[in-house]
Short mmCIF file of C-alpha atoms and ligand atoms in Angstrom, two decimals:
data_model
loop_
_atom_site.label_atom_id
_atom_site.label_comp_id
_atom_site.label_asym_id
_atom_site.label_seq_id
_atom_site.Cartn_x
_atom_site.Cartn_y
_atom_site.Cartn_z
CA UNK H 1 5.18 -22.06 15.20
CA UNK H 2 2.97 -21.84 12.11
CA UNK H 3 2.99 -24.74 9.67
CA UNK H 4 5.25 -24.52 6.61
CA UNK H 5 2.12 -24.12 4.44
CA UNK H 6 1.08 -21.05 6.38
CA UNK H 7 4.44 -19.46 5.66
CA UNK H 8 3.93 -19.44 1.91
CA UNK H 9 1.65 -16.78 0.49
CA UNK H 10 0.22 -18.83 -2.34
CA UNK H 11 -1.33 -15.88 -4.12
CA UNK H 12 0.38 -16.28 -7.46
CA UNK H 13 3.56 -14.68 -8.58
CA UNK H 14 4.83 -11.99 -10.88
CA UNK H 15 7.18 -12.62 -13.80
CA UNK H 16 10.79 -11.92 -12.92
CA UNK H 17 12.04 -8.54 -14.09
CA UNK H 18 15.44 -6.84 -13.85
CA UNK H 19 16.33 -4.65 -10.88
CA UNK H 20 15.79 -1.01 -11.83
CA UNK H 21 18.31 0.03 -9.21
CA UNK H 22 20.94 -2.04 -11.02
CA UNK H 23 19.93 -0.64 -14.39
CA UNK H 24 20.51 2.90 -13.10
CA UNK H 25 23.71 1.93 -11.35
CA UNK H 26 25.12 0.63 -14.65
CA UNK H 27 23.89 3.57 -16.70
CA UNK H 28 22.07 6.51 -15.09
CA UNK H 29 20.56 7.47 -18.47
CA UNK H 30 19.34 4.07 -19.48
CA UNK H 31 15.59 3.99 -20.16
CA UNK H 32 14.50 0.69 -21.73
CA UNK H 33 11.29 0.72 -23.77
CA UNK H 34 9.47 -1.44 -21.19
CA UNK H 35 9.53 1.44 -18.73
CA UNK H 36 8.42 4.22 -21.09
CA UNK H 37 4.73 4.77 -20.47
CA UNK H 38 2.15 5.33 -23.19
CA UNK H 39 1.40 9.04 -23.68
CA UNK H 40 -1.87 8.90 -21.82
CA UNK H 41 -0.26 7.34 -18.75
CA UNK H 42 2.73 9.66 -18.45
CA UNK H 43 2.79 11.83 -15.35
CA UNK H 44 2.87 15.59 -15.26
CA UNK H 45 5.70 16.05 -12.80
CA UNK H 46 4.54 18.78 -10.42
CA UNK H 47 6.71 21.64 -9.32
CA UNK H 48 6.64 21.34 -5.51
CA UNK H 49 7.16 25.07 -5.13
CA UNK H 50 3.91 25.88 -6.91
CA UNK H 51 1.79 22.78 -6.23
CA UNK H 52 -1.61 24.09 -5.02
CA UNK H 53 -1.98 23.79 -1.27
CA UNK H 54 -5.78 23.88 -1.43
CA UNK H 55 -5.60 20.25 -2.49
CA UNK H 56 -3.76 18.87 0.52
CA UNK H 57 -5.29 15.67 1.84
CA UNK H 58 -6.91 15.80 5.33
CA UNK H 59 -4.66 15.73 8.39
CA UNK H 60 -5.99 13.99 11.50
CA UNK H 61 -4.67 14.31 15.02
CA UNK H 62 -4.59 10.67 16.07
CA UNK H 63 -4.21 11.40 19.78
CA UNK H 64 -7.41 13.49 19.74
CA UNK H 65 -9.21 10.85 17.68
CA UNK H 66 -8.26 8.11 20.14
CA UNK H 67 -9.74 10.24 22.94
CA UNK H 68 -13.05 10.39 21.08
CA UNK H 69 -12.80 14.05 20.00
CA UNK H 70 -15.89 14.82 17.91
CA UNK H 71 -14.23 17.14 15.38
CA UNK H 72 -11.46 14.65 14.71
CA UNK H 73 -14.00 11.83 14.36
CA UNK H 74 -15.99 13.86 11.84
CA UNK H 75 -12.78 14.55 9.93
CA UNK H 76 -12.06 10.83 9.80
CA UNK H 77 -15.52 10.14 8.39
CA UNK H 78 -15.13 12.79 5.72
CA UNK H 79 -11.56 11.72 4.91
CA UNK H 80 -12.64 8.09 4.34
CA UNK H 81 -15.69 9.11 2.28
CA UNK H 82 -14.33 11.92 0.16
CA UNK H 83 -10.63 11.21 -0.08
CA UNK H 84 -9.88 7.61 0.91
CA UNK H 85 -6.56 9.04 2.12
CA UNK H 86 -5.41 11.14 5.07
CA UNK H 87 -2.27 11.80 7.09
CA UNK H 88 -2.10 11.18 10.83
CA UNK H 89 0.01 13.24 13.21
CA UNK H 90 0.49 12.64 16.96
CA UNK H 91 0.16 8.92 16.27
CA UNK H 92 2.39 7.98 19.19
CA UNK H 93 4.86 5.88 17.18
CA UNK H 94 8.24 7.04 18.58
CA UNK H 95 10.41 8.91 16.09
CA UNK H 96 13.24 6.50 16.81
CA UNK H 97 11.09 3.57 15.66
CA UNK H 98 10.24 5.37 12.40
CA UNK H 99 13.86 6.32 11.77
CA UNK H 100 15.15 2.80 12.42
CA UNK H 101 12.49 1.33 10.13
CA UNK H 102 13.42 3.70 7.31
CA UNK H 103 17.14 3.04 7.93
CA UNK H 104 16.55 -0.73 7.73
CA UNK H 105 14.92 -0.38 4.31
CA UNK H 106 17.70 1.91 3.09
CA UNK H 107 20.29 -0.58 4.33
CA UNK H 108 18.60 -3.43 2.47
CA UNK H 109 18.63 -1.63 -0.86
CA UNK H 110 22.26 -0.57 -0.33
CA UNK H 111 23.33 -4.24 -0.29
CA UNK H 112 25.07 -5.52 -3.41
CA UNK H 113 22.74 -7.28 -5.87
CA UNK H 114 24.13 -10.75 -5.03
CA UNK H 115 23.28 -10.16 -1.36
CA UNK H 116 19.76 -8.89 -2.12
CA UNK H 117 19.20 -11.88 -4.37
CA UNK H 118 19.67 -14.19 -1.39
CA UNK H 119 16.23 -12.92 -0.31
CA UNK H 120 14.63 -13.08 -3.76
CA UNK H 121 11.05 -14.30 -4.32
CA UNK H 122 10.99 -18.05 -4.64
CA UNK H 123 8.56 -20.64 -6.04
CA UNK H 124 4.97 -19.46 -5.87
CA UNK H 125 5.61 -17.25 -2.88
CA UNK H 126 4.82 -13.58 -3.23
CA UNK H 127 7.24 -12.70 -0.44
CA UNK H 128 10.81 -11.58 -0.88
CA UNK H 129 12.86 -9.23 -3.04
CA UNK H 130 11.51 -8.81 -6.56
CA UNK H 131 8.40 -7.41 -8.18
CA UNK H 132 4.61 -7.71 -8.18
CA UNK H 133 1.83 -7.54 -10.75
CA UNK H 134 3.96 -8.35 -13.81
CA UNK H 135 1.74 -10.67 -15.85
CA UNK H 136 3.14 -10.30 -19.37
CA UNK H 137 6.40 -9.59 -21.18
CA UNK H 138 4.72 -6.70 -23.03
CA UNK H 139 3.39 -4.77 -20.10
CA UNK H 140 4.89 -1.45 -18.99
CA UNK H 141 6.99 -1.84 -15.86
CA UNK H 142 7.26 0.15 -12.64
CA UNK H 143 10.41 2.20 -12.03
CA UNK H 144 10.73 0.45 -8.68
CA UNK H 145 12.24 -2.51 -6.87
CA UNK H 146 10.46 -3.99 -3.88
CA UNK H 147 10.54 -6.38 -0.96
CA UNK H 148 7.33 -7.95 0.34
CA UNK H 149 7.24 -9.57 3.78
CA UNK H 150 4.49 -10.95 5.97
CA UNK H 151 5.26 -9.47 9.36
CA UNK H 152 2.42 -10.45 11.72
CA UNK H 153 1.45 -12.71 13.36
CA UNK H 154 4.95 -13.82 14.29
CA UNK H 155 4.27 -17.52 13.75
CA UNK H 156 3.65 -17.15 10.01
CA UNK H 157 6.74 -15.05 9.28
CA UNK H 158 9.04 -16.69 6.78
CA UNK H 159 12.43 -15.51 7.97
CA UNK H 160 14.25 -16.83 4.93
CA UNK H 161 13.26 -13.58 3.18
CA UNK H 162 14.48 -11.38 6.04
CA UNK H 163 17.91 -9.81 5.62
CA UNK H 164 19.47 -11.20 8.79
CA UNK H 165 22.92 -9.90 7.82
CA UNK H 166 21.80 -6.29 8.36
CA UNK H 167 22.25 -5.40 12.03
CA UNK H 168 18.95 -4.23 13.48
CA UNK H 169 16.82 -5.18 10.43
CA UNK H 170 14.59 -7.63 12.28
CA UNK H 171 14.45 -5.51 15.41
CA UNK H 172 13.35 -2.46 13.38
CA UNK H 173 10.51 -4.45 11.79
CA UNK H 174 9.54 -6.02 15.13
CA UNK H 175 9.13 -2.65 16.76
CA UNK H 176 7.47 -0.83 13.87
CA UNK H 177 5.09 -3.69 13.04
CA UNK H 178 3.79 -3.71 16.61
CA UNK H 179 3.25 0.06 16.65
CA UNK H 180 1.65 0.05 13.20
CA UNK H 181 -0.74 -2.70 14.28
CA UNK H 182 -1.90 -0.66 17.29
CA UNK H 183 -2.52 2.38 15.07
CA UNK H 184 -4.37 0.37 12.42
CA UNK H 185 -6.58 -1.30 15.06
CA UNK H 186 -7.45 2.04 16.68
CA UNK H 187 -8.37 3.48 13.27
CA UNK H 188 -10.59 0.49 12.50
CA UNK H 189 -12.23 0.80 15.93
CA UNK H 190 -13.11 4.41 15.14
CA UNK H 191 -14.37 3.50 11.70
CA UNK H 192 -16.59 0.83 13.33
CA UNK H 193 -18.13 3.51 15.55
CA UNK H 194 -18.69 5.69 12.48
CA UNK H 195 -20.49 2.79 10.83
CA UNK H 196 -22.88 2.66 13.76
CA UNK H 197 -21.36 -0.39 15.46
CA UNK H 198 -19.40 -0.80 18.66
CA UNK H 199 -15.60 -0.50 18.48
CA UNK H 200 -15.12 -4.19 17.65
CA UNK H 201 -17.77 -4.39 14.93
CA UNK H 202 -15.42 -4.34 11.94
CA UNK H 203 -12.96 -6.63 13.62
CA UNK H 204 -15.69 -9.21 14.26
CA UNK H 205 -16.46 -9.11 10.57
CA UNK H 206 -12.95 -9.49 9.14
CA UNK H 207 -11.74 -11.74 11.97
CA UNK H 208 -8.05 -12.43 12.55
CA UNK H 209 -5.73 -10.33 10.41
CA UNK H 210 -2.25 -10.56 8.95
CA UNK H 211 0.12 -7.66 8.53
CA UNK H 212 2.48 -7.40 5.56
CA UNK H 213 5.00 -4.82 4.43
CA UNK H 214 5.83 -3.71 0.94
CA UNK H 215 9.15 -1.86 0.92
CA UNK H 216 9.59 0.24 -2.20
CA UNK H 217 12.77 1.65 -3.67
CA UNK H 218 12.41 4.10 -6.55
CA UNK H 219 15.79 4.88 -8.13
CA UNK H 220 16.31 8.34 -9.63
CA UNK H 221 15.21 8.53 -13.25
CA UNK H 222 16.71 10.78 -15.93
CA UNK H 223 13.20 11.28 -17.41
CA UNK H 224 10.59 11.27 -14.62
CA UNK H 225 8.07 12.59 -17.16
CA UNK H 226 8.19 9.27 -19.08
CA UNK H 227 8.05 6.64 -16.33
CA UNK H 228 5.88 5.73 -13.34
CA UNK H 229 7.33 4.54 -10.01
CA UNK H 230 4.31 2.39 -9.15
CA UNK H 231 1.39 2.23 -11.56
CA UNK H 232 -2.11 3.35 -10.56
CA UNK H 233 -3.77 0.86 -8.23
CA UNK H 234 -5.88 0.61 -5.12
CA UNK H 235 -4.62 -1.48 -2.21
CA UNK H 236 -6.32 -4.89 -1.86
CA UNK H 237 -6.35 -4.72 1.95
CA UNK H 238 -8.40 -3.42 4.87
CA UNK H 239 -6.23 -0.40 5.61
CA UNK H 240 -2.71 0.75 4.66
CA UNK H 241 -0.26 2.80 6.69
CA UNK H 242 2.35 4.38 4.46
CA UNK H 243 5.66 5.81 5.55
CA UNK H 244 7.05 8.00 2.85
CA UNK H 245 10.36 9.74 2.44
CA UNK H 246 10.37 13.13 4.22
CA UNK H 247 12.59 14.68 1.59
CA UNK H 248 11.40 13.23 -1.71
CA UNK H 249 7.69 13.48 -2.53
CA UNK H 250 6.25 11.02 -5.03
CA UNK H 251 2.86 9.68 -3.90
CA UNK H 252 -0.08 10.93 -5.97
CA UNK H 253 -3.75 10.13 -5.39
CA UNK H 254 -6.61 10.48 -7.82
CA UNK H 255 -9.06 13.02 -6.46
CA UNK H 256 -11.89 14.44 -8.55
CA UNK H 257 -10.12 13.27 -11.73
CA UNK H 258 -6.85 14.99 -10.90
CA UNK H 259 -3.60 13.56 -9.62
CA UNK H 260 -2.85 15.21 -6.26
CA UNK H 261 0.63 15.03 -4.76
CA UNK H 262 0.66 14.01 -1.10
CA UNK H 263 3.19 16.36 0.45
CA UNK H 264 5.27 14.63 3.10
CA UNK H 265 4.82 15.88 6.66
CA UNK H 266 7.72 15.12 8.98
CA UNK H 267 6.97 11.97 11.04
CA UNK H 268 3.38 11.73 9.80
CA UNK H 269 1.89 8.45 8.56
CA UNK H 270 -0.23 8.43 5.42
CA UNK H 271 -3.33 6.21 5.79
CA UNK H 272 -5.56 4.86 3.07
CA UNK H 273 -8.74 2.85 2.91
CA UNK H 274 -8.24 -0.49 1.13
CA UNK H 275 -10.57 -2.45 -1.15
CA UNK H 276 -11.71 -4.74 1.69
CA UNK H 277 -12.92 -1.80 3.77
CA UNK H 278 -14.64 -0.33 0.75
CA UNK H 279 -16.44 -3.65 0.25
CA UNK H 280 -17.33 -4.19 3.95
CA UNK H 281 -18.72 -0.63 4.16
CA UNK H 282 -20.70 -1.23 0.96
CA UNK H 283 -18.86 1.60 -0.79
CA UNK H 284 -19.39 4.20 1.89
CA UNK H 285 -15.63 4.41 2.43
CA UNK H 286 -13.52 4.57 -0.70
CA UNK H 287 -10.33 2.79 -1.65
CA UNK H 288 -8.71 5.38 -3.88
CA UNK H 289 -6.49 4.94 -6.89
CA UNK H 290 -2.92 6.09 -6.30
CA UNK H 291 0.50 5.88 -7.90
CA UNK H 292 4.06 7.06 -7.32
CA UNK H 293 6.14 9.23 -9.59
CA UNK H 294 9.93 9.35 -9.69
CA UNK H 295 12.56 12.00 -9.14
CA UNK H 296 15.30 13.08 -11.51
CA UNK H 297 18.12 13.25 -8.99
CA UNK H 298 17.05 11.46 -5.83
CA UNK H 299 16.06 7.93 -4.97
CA UNK H 300 12.88 7.58 -2.92
CA UNK H 301 11.90 4.97 -0.33
CA UNK H 302 8.45 4.16 0.94
CA UNK H 303 6.91 1.50 3.15
CA UNK H 304 3.32 0.33 2.81
CA UNK H 305 2.19 -1.64 5.88
CA UNK H 306 -1.00 -3.44 5.02
CA UNK H 307 -3.60 -5.11 7.22
CA UNK H 308 -5.27 -8.03 5.46
CA UNK H 309 -7.77 -10.75 6.37
CA UNK H 310 -6.93 -14.44 6.23
CA UNK H 311 -7.26 -16.13 2.83
CA UNK H 312 -10.45 -18.03 3.68
CA UNK H 313 -12.54 -14.99 4.64
CA UNK H 314 -15.60 -14.44 2.51
CA UNK H 315 -15.59 -10.69 1.79
CA UNK H 316 -18.83 -8.82 1.11
CA UNK H 317 -20.81 -5.85 2.43
CA UNK H 318 -21.73 -5.95 6.13
CA UNK H 319 -25.43 -6.13 6.96
CA UNK H 320 -25.31 -2.79 8.78
CA UNK H 321 -24.03 -1.07 5.62
CA UNK H 322 -26.87 -2.25 3.38
CA UNK H 323 -30.35 -0.72 3.40
CA UNK H 324 -33.02 0.60 1.04
CA UNK H 325 -31.07 3.79 0.43
CA UNK H 326 -27.80 1.97 -0.15
CA UNK H 327 -28.51 -1.36 -1.80
CA UNK H 328 -25.78 -3.96 -1.88
CA UNK H 329 -23.03 -2.76 -4.23
CA UNK H 330 -20.69 -5.77 -4.11
CA UNK H 331 -21.06 -9.51 -4.43
CA UNK H 332 -19.28 -11.88 -2.01
CA UNK H 333 -15.96 -13.51 -2.84
CA UNK H 334 -13.34 -15.51 -0.97
CA UNK H 335 -10.42 -13.19 -0.17
CA UNK H 336 -7.89 -15.65 -1.61
CA UNK H 337 -9.76 -15.66 -4.93
CA UNK H 338 -9.74 -11.86 -4.97
CA UNK H 339 -5.98 -11.74 -4.33
CA UNK H 340 -5.28 -14.39 -6.96
CA UNK H 341 -7.35 -12.45 -9.48
CA UNK H 342 -5.48 -9.20 -8.97
CA UNK H 343 -2.00 -10.65 -8.62
CA UNK H 344 -2.40 -12.41 -11.97
CA UNK H 345 -2.86 -9.04 -13.69
CA UNK H 346 -1.08 -5.74 -14.13
CA UNK H 347 -2.21 -2.94 -11.87
CA UNK H 348 -5.10 -1.06 -13.42
CA UNK H 349 -6.47 1.54 -11.10
CA UNK H 350 -9.74 0.26 -9.70
CA UNK H 351 -10.61 -1.98 -12.63
CA UNK H 352 -10.05 -5.23 -10.70
CA UNK H 353 -12.53 -4.39 -7.97
CA UNK H 354 -15.01 -3.15 -10.57
CA UNK H 355 -14.63 -6.32 -12.66
CA UNK H 356 -14.92 -8.82 -9.83
CA UNK H 357 -17.17 -7.80 -6.96
CA UNK H 358 -18.83 -4.56 -7.98
CA UNK H 359 -22.49 -5.03 -8.87
CA UNK H 360 -22.91 -3.22 -12.14
CA UNK H 361 -26.46 -1.97 -11.82
CA UNK H 362 -25.99 -0.18 -8.51
CA UNK H 363 -25.20 3.50 -8.01
CA UNK H 364 -21.63 4.46 -7.14
O1 AKG J 401 5.49 4.86 -2.74
C1 AKG J 401 4.36 5.26 -2.51
O2 AKG J 401 4.16 6.41 -2.07
C2 AKG J 401 3.16 4.40 -2.78
C3 AKG J 401 3.40 2.93 -2.55
C4 AKG J 401 2.15 2.12 -2.71
O3 AKG J 401 1.14 2.59 -3.14
C5 AKG J 401 2.15 0.68 -2.32
O4 AKG J 401 3.20 0.13 -1.98
O5 AKG J 401 1.05 0.07 -2.36
FE1 FE2 J 402 -0.58 1.31 -2.76
#
């Protein structure tokens, strides 16, 4: 068993905010001022029927990649450099595992508020049912409720935040977390090869990892053109695997100064490079700004499974990623200090990485 200290993610905590799901349940047209975005931040809600297909993010066949297929490996390199996002198909995670995971999240958010509150964030722990990145009473809020859980390794799980009254909840996470870990490790092994190392090169650099899940519930919104489901941010991790709703699109990524909708592909997993990988690769691979928009009539669920280093790791560019052509672009920082910095602030695209570790004089 891990010690009690290890079971608390002492990264700082968000202010408590109301449940948006409850707000909508009480009045489907309610739209408090705190959720109405400033003009410049409001989304243009795309019409799925006419959204340009030339802007679809890369799709990678994971089974081919794992076999060392050269085309797929090249695609991975390009996807991490140019897009920071891609979708994987043939990833080998059984459909049943994906369906049970999605059903477990749906079941959690269907619980009455009093039940969900039994798993609410507590003390200085980031885990549990609640919200993240709310640092001031004036800031604009996400049209989203969330649950954050540390899922691996087993010994640091804090089961008091796990909804044990939902049959199959823990089993669904157990099975999906194991599969997701395998996929994330295989992707990192391939990225290591692309960086000119052996398969374990990256892993040797970031050391032991933790896995955490952020479960998002975006209630329908009567004015999706005025609110944002999750505000623009980059993920502060090594790599993220995102399961999104097959039926309700919502994820948008910033690509060449445009917001591109990531169209769901049945059973695919969306993958994105996190800030830590951007830093380790000295900016060769990009952690891209993304956000979620809402839907007028349908709720949307998503699950971000993140792979993160331990708090004490000193993050900074790897030696093999720095040379005369690519001078060091980031300073070093303890991972815990990086997390505390960003969790004490509202999400702001890539500003936090730029304001902490990015060396200003270097090229980008
Ligand atoms: O809901 C989505 O598609 C995005 C969620 C996300 O970016 C996150 O949880 O970090
Ligand atoms: Fe994200």
